XYZ file of C-alpha atoms in Angstrom:
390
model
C 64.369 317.986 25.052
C 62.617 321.524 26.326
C 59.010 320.944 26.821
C 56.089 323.376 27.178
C 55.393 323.445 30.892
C 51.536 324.181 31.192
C 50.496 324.061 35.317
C 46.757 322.991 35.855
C 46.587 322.584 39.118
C 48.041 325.603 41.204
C 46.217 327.693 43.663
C 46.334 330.962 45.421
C 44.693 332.974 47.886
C 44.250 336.564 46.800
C 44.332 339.336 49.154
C 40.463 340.200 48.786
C 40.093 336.139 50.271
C 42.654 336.476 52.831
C 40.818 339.790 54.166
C 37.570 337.393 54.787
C 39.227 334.376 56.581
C 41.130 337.587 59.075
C 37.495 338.166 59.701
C 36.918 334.952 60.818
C 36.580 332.902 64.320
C 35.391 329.525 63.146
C 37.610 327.399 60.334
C 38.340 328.486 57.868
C 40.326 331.486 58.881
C 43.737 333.402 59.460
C 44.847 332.866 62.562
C 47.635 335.880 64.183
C 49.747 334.168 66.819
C 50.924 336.599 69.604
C 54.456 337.981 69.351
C 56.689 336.875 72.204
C 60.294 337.525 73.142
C 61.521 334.380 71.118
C 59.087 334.974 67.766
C 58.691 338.732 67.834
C 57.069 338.259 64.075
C 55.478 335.498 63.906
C 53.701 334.127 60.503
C 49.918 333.815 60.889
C 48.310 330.684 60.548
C 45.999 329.531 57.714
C 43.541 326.982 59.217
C 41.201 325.572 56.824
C 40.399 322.037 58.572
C 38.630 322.405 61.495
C 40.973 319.729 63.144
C 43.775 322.541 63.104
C 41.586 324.788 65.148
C 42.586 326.043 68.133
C 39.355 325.311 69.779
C 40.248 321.769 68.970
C 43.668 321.768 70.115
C 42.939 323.364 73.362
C 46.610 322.348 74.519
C 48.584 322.872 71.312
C 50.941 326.357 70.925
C 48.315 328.328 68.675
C 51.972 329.079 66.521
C 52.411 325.541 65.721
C 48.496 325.015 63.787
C 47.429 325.086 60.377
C 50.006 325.902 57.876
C 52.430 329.045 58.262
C 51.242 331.751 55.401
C 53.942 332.274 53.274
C 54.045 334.405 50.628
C 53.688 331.662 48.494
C 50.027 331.115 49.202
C 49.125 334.764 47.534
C 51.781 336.656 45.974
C 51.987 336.872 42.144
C 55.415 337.778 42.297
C 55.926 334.661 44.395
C 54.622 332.728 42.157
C 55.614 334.191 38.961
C 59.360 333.486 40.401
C 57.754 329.902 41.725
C 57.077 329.791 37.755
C 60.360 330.886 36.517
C 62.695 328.508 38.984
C 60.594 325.397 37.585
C 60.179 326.706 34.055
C 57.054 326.815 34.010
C 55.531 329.057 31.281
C 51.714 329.375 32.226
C 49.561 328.594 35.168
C 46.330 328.367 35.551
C 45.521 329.404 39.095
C 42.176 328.532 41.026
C 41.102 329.914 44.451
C 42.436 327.210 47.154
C 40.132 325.474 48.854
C 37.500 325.748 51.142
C 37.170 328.245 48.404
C 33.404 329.732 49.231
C 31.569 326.875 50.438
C 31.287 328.138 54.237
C 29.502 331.488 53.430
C 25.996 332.319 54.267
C 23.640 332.368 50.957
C 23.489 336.569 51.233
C 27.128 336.933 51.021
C 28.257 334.025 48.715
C 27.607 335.759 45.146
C 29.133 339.042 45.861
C 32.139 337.466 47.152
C 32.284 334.943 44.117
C 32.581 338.191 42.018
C 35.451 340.075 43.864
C 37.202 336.536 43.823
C 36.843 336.358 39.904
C 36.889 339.915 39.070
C 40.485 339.717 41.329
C 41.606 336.528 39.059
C 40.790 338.533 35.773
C 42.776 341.602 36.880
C 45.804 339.004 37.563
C 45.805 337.076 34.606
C 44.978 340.285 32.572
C 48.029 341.733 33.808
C 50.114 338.595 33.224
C 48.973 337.866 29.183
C 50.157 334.484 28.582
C 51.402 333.438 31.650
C 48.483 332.950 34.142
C 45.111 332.093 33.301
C 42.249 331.121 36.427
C 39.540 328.328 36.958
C 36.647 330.692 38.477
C 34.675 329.861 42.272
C 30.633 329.399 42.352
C 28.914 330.799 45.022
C 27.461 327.659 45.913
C 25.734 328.561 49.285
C 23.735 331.098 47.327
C 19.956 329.933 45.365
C 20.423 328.381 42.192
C 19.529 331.115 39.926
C 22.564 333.146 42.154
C 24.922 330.610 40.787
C 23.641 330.563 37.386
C 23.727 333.984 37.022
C 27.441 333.491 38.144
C 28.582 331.119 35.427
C 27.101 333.877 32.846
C 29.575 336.193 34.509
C 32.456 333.934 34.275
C 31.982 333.212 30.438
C 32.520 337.232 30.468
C 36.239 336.957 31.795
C 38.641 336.357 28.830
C 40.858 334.341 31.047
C 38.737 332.290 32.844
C 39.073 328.993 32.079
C 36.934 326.859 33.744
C 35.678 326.326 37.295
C 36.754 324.752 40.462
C 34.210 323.282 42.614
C 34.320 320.997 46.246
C 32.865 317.781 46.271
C 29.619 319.267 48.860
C 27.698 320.811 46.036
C 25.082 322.794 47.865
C 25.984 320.518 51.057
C 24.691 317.301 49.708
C 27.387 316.390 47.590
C 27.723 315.997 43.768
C 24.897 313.912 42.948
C 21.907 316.080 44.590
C 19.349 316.706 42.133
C 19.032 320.235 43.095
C 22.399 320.521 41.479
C 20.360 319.588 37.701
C 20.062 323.272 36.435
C 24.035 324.126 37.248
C 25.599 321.090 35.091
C 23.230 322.326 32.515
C 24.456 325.623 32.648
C 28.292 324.437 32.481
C 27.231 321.989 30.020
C 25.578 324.339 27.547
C 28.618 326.769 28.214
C 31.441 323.483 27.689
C 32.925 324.764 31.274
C 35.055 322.743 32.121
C 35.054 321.627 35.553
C 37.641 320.805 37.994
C 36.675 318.231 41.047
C 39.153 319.032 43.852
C 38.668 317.376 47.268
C 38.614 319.202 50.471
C 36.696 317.446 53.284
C 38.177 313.863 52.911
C 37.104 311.274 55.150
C 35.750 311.204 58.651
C 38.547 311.780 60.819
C 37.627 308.280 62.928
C 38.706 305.907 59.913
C 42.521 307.174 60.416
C 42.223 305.469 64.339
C 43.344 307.030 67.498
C 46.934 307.231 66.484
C 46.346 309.309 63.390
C 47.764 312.938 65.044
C 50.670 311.131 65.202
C 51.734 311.335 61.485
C 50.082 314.809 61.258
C 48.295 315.200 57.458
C 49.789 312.057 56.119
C 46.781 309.918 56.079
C 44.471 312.858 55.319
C 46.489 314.090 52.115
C 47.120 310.926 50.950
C 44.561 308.635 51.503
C 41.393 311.028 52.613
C 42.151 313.439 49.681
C 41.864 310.327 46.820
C 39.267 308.795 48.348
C 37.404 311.917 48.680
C 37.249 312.917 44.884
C 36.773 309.118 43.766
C 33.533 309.089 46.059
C 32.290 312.029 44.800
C 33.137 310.751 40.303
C 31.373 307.254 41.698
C 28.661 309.451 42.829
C 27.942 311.276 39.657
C 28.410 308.352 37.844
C 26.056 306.156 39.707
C 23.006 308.764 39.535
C 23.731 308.998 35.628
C 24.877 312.686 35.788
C 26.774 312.224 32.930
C 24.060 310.264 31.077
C 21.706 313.218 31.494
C 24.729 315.699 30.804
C 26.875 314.485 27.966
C 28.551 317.140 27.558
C 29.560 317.945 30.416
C 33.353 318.281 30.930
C 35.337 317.038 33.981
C 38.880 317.301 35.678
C 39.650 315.488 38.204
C 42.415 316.301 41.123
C 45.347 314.265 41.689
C 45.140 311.944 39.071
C 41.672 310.940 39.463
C 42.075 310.155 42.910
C 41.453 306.152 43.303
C 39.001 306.094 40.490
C 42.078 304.439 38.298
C 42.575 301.516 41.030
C 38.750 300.986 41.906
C 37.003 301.676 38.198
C 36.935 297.916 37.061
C 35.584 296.940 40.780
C 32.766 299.561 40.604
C 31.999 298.686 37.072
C 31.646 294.959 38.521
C 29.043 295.734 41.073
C 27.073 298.309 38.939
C 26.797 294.950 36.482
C 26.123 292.985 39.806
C 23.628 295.253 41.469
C 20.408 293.072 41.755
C 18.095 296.012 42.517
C 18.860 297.232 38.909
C 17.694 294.852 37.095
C 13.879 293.409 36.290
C 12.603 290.879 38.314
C 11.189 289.379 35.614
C 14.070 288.400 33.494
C 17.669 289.748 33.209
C 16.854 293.641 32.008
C 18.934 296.045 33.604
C 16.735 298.549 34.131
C 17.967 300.689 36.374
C 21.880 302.333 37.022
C 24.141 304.065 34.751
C 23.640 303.732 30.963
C 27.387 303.976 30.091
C 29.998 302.138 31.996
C 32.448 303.848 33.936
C 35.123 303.538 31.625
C 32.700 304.920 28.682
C 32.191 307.780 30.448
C 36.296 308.686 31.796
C 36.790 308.574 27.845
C 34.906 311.180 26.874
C 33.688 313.115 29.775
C 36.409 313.034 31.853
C 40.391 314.638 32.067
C 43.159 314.086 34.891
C 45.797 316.048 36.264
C 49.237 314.473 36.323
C 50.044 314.933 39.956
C 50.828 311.435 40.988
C 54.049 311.567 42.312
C 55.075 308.244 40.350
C 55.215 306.860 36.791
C 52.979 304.013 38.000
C 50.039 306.533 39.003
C 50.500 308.247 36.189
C 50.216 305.323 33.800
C 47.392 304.389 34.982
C 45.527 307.658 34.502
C 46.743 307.537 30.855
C 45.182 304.003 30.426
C 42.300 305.114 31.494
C 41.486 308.424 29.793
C 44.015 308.611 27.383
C 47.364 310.507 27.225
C 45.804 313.427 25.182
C 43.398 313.744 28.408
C 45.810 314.357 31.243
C 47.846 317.458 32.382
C 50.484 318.438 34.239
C 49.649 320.062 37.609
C 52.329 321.106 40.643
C 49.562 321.693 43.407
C 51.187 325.285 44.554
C 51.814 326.170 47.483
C 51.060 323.145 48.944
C 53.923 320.654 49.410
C 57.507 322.985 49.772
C 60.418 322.060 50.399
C 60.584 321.084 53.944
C 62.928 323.569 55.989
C 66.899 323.075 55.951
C 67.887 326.096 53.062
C 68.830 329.453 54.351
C 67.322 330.492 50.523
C 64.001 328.639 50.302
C 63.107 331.266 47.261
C 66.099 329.363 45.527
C 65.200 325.839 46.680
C 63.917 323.501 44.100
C 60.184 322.045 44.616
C 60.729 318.069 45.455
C 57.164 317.759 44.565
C 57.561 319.779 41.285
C 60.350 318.098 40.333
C 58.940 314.572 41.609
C 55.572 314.891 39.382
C 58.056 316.184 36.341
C 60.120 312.981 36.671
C 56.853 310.633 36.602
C 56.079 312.305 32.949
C 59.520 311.481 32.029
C 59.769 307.855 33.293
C 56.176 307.070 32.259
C 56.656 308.034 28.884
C 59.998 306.910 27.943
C 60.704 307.426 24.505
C 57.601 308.690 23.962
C 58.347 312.532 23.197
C 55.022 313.093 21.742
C 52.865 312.215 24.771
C 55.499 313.753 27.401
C 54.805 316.881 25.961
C 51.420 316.653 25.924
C 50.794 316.270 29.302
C 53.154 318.440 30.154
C 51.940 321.377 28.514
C 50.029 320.860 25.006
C 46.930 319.152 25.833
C 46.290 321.635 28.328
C 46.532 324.683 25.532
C 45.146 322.637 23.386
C 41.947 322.003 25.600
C 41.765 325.213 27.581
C 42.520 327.345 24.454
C 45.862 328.861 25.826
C 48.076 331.596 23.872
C 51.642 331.102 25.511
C 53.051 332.694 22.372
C 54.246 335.300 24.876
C 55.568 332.899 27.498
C 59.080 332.839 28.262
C 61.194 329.853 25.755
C 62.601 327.742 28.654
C 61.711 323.879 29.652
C 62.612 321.179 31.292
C 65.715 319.149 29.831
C 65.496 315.301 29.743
């Protein structure tokens, strides 16, 4: 069977955002290792945690930190052939995290608009094949980020919006936040939650350098974006927003494994209820699994069927789309071609669809690729016919 391969979750960092983090001293930035007899080229460094720092690995080769930039990370013709070697017909690219959280609240909003404006020219230049979630300028006052989302709904290929889970610093569920999910609300953006600052780096122990980002990735990353739904729920964002629209990273993080256990202690919670007889006063109206129906979508990227199964129980098969996470996770070293080497992740999160859905060609291709045109309103009429065969 050839499916429509729609990609959600893919990211880039265009050459207008690279130009800032070269500016840069403190994380995140783009760090130029020294040429030296051995490495007369070397690839400069993209450090966006401050644990890959160089100030805080005083002792470490500056070469070895961070992630090597590739071309990967902001070429459209890299990824346009990362598209074509994986058959995928349309992406949806967002601006990579830390996206624009670390700027100061004068330069956020101008930056925000040479980030989009750069997205639009892309995508306008690529009908059909890419499409972009816009960045906020959430350092700036509110009205600056208001006045942003106006602009976005502007951009015939914006899609949506990517946001961190810090919010103005104080995470999701600060009030101060109010006025911006009524502004996405009233313009049905929809939003994507993608994690960035994970957990304190204590909880991993003193061994954790030892298996490098492991723990991070996979267990800070998760947690990260299931905090930050719990958080939002708990407040009753979504009770006071109802229409607001919501896709979460990676599956929905933890929120499939935890959901039933939250929903226990919200019921349990003593100080929401009257102390005069069993009234819940207090808390979330809807329960958590009221509101992942109808407020809330996942992307696919769960590197098993079992993930991925559970995301579908939980929101529904028509709510969940295929996502590769580009550039992050490539193959790792060992082919003289890497342009040429399949994606283990790609093909990994391709294979969950498959073995999660069995039989069941209907819902493989929608989260593959129809729910997302379906929701995000994409024309791929002009997409190359090609797809992944069972």
């Amino acid at each position: 069977m050839d499916s429509l391969i729609v990609d959600v979750h893919t990211h880039i960092y265009p050459p207008s955002y690279l130009a800032l983090l070269s500016s840069r001293t403190d994380p995140p930035l783009l760090y130029h290792p020294k040429a030296t007899g051995d490495n007369p080229k070397p690839s400069p460094r993209l450090i966006i945690l401050p644990s890959d720092a160089p100030s805080a690995n005083p002792h470490a080769d500056p070469s070895t930190l961070g992630r090597p930039l590739t071309e990967d990370y902001s070429s459209l013709t890299h990824i346009l052939q990362f598209m074509d070697q994986h058959c995928i017909h349309t992406s949806v690219l967002s601006l990579a995290n830390p996206w624009l959280d670390f700027l100061t609240p004068d330069l956020a909003p101008s930056w925000a608009r040479t980030v989009n404006e750069e997205l639009e020219s892309i995508s306008f230049k690529n009908p059909g094949r890419v499409y972009f979630f816009g960045t906020l300028p959430l350092s700036a006052p509110i009205s600056e980020i208001v006045e942003s989302i106006n602009f976005l709904t502007s951009l015939p290929h914006c899609r949506g919006i990517i946001l961190g889970t810090s919010g103005l610093g104080s995470g999701l569920d600060d009030p101060t936040l109010n006025p911006v999910w009524a502004a996405l609300e009233q313009r049905s953006i929809l939003i994507f939650i993608h994690p960035h600052y994970g957990l304190p780096t204590d909880v991993f122990g003193p061994r954790r350098n030892e298996s490098g980002h492991v723990m991070p990735l996979s267990l800070g990353f998760p947690m990260e974006t299931t905090i930050a739904m719990v958080r939002m729920f708990l407040v009753g964002i979504f009770d006071e927003y109802p229409g607001l629209r919501v896709l979460l990273a990676h599956a929905g993080g933890a929120v499939g494994a935890l959901g039933d256990r939250v929903q226990s202690c919200v019921e349990h919670e003593r100080g929401y209820y009257s102390r005069t007889n069993a009234e819940r006063i207090k808390g979330p109206k809807r329960s958590l699994k009221e509101v992942l129906k109808k407020n809330v979508w996942f992307d696919a990227i769960s590197y098993g069927a079992t993930g991925l199964r559970m995301a579908v129980e939980l929101v529904g098969k028509e709510r969940v789309m295929w996502g590769s996470d580009h550039p992050f996770f490539p193959p790792v070293g060992g082919s003289e071609d890497e342009e040429e080497e399949e994606w283990a992740s790609v093909r990994t999160n391709v294979a969950a669809v498959q073995e999660a859905f069995g039989k069941d060609e209907q819902g493989m291709r929608g989260v593959l690729g129809s729910n997302a045109v379906e929701l995000l309103g994409l024309d791929t009429a002009r997409t190359v016919d090609a797809g992944f065969k069972n």
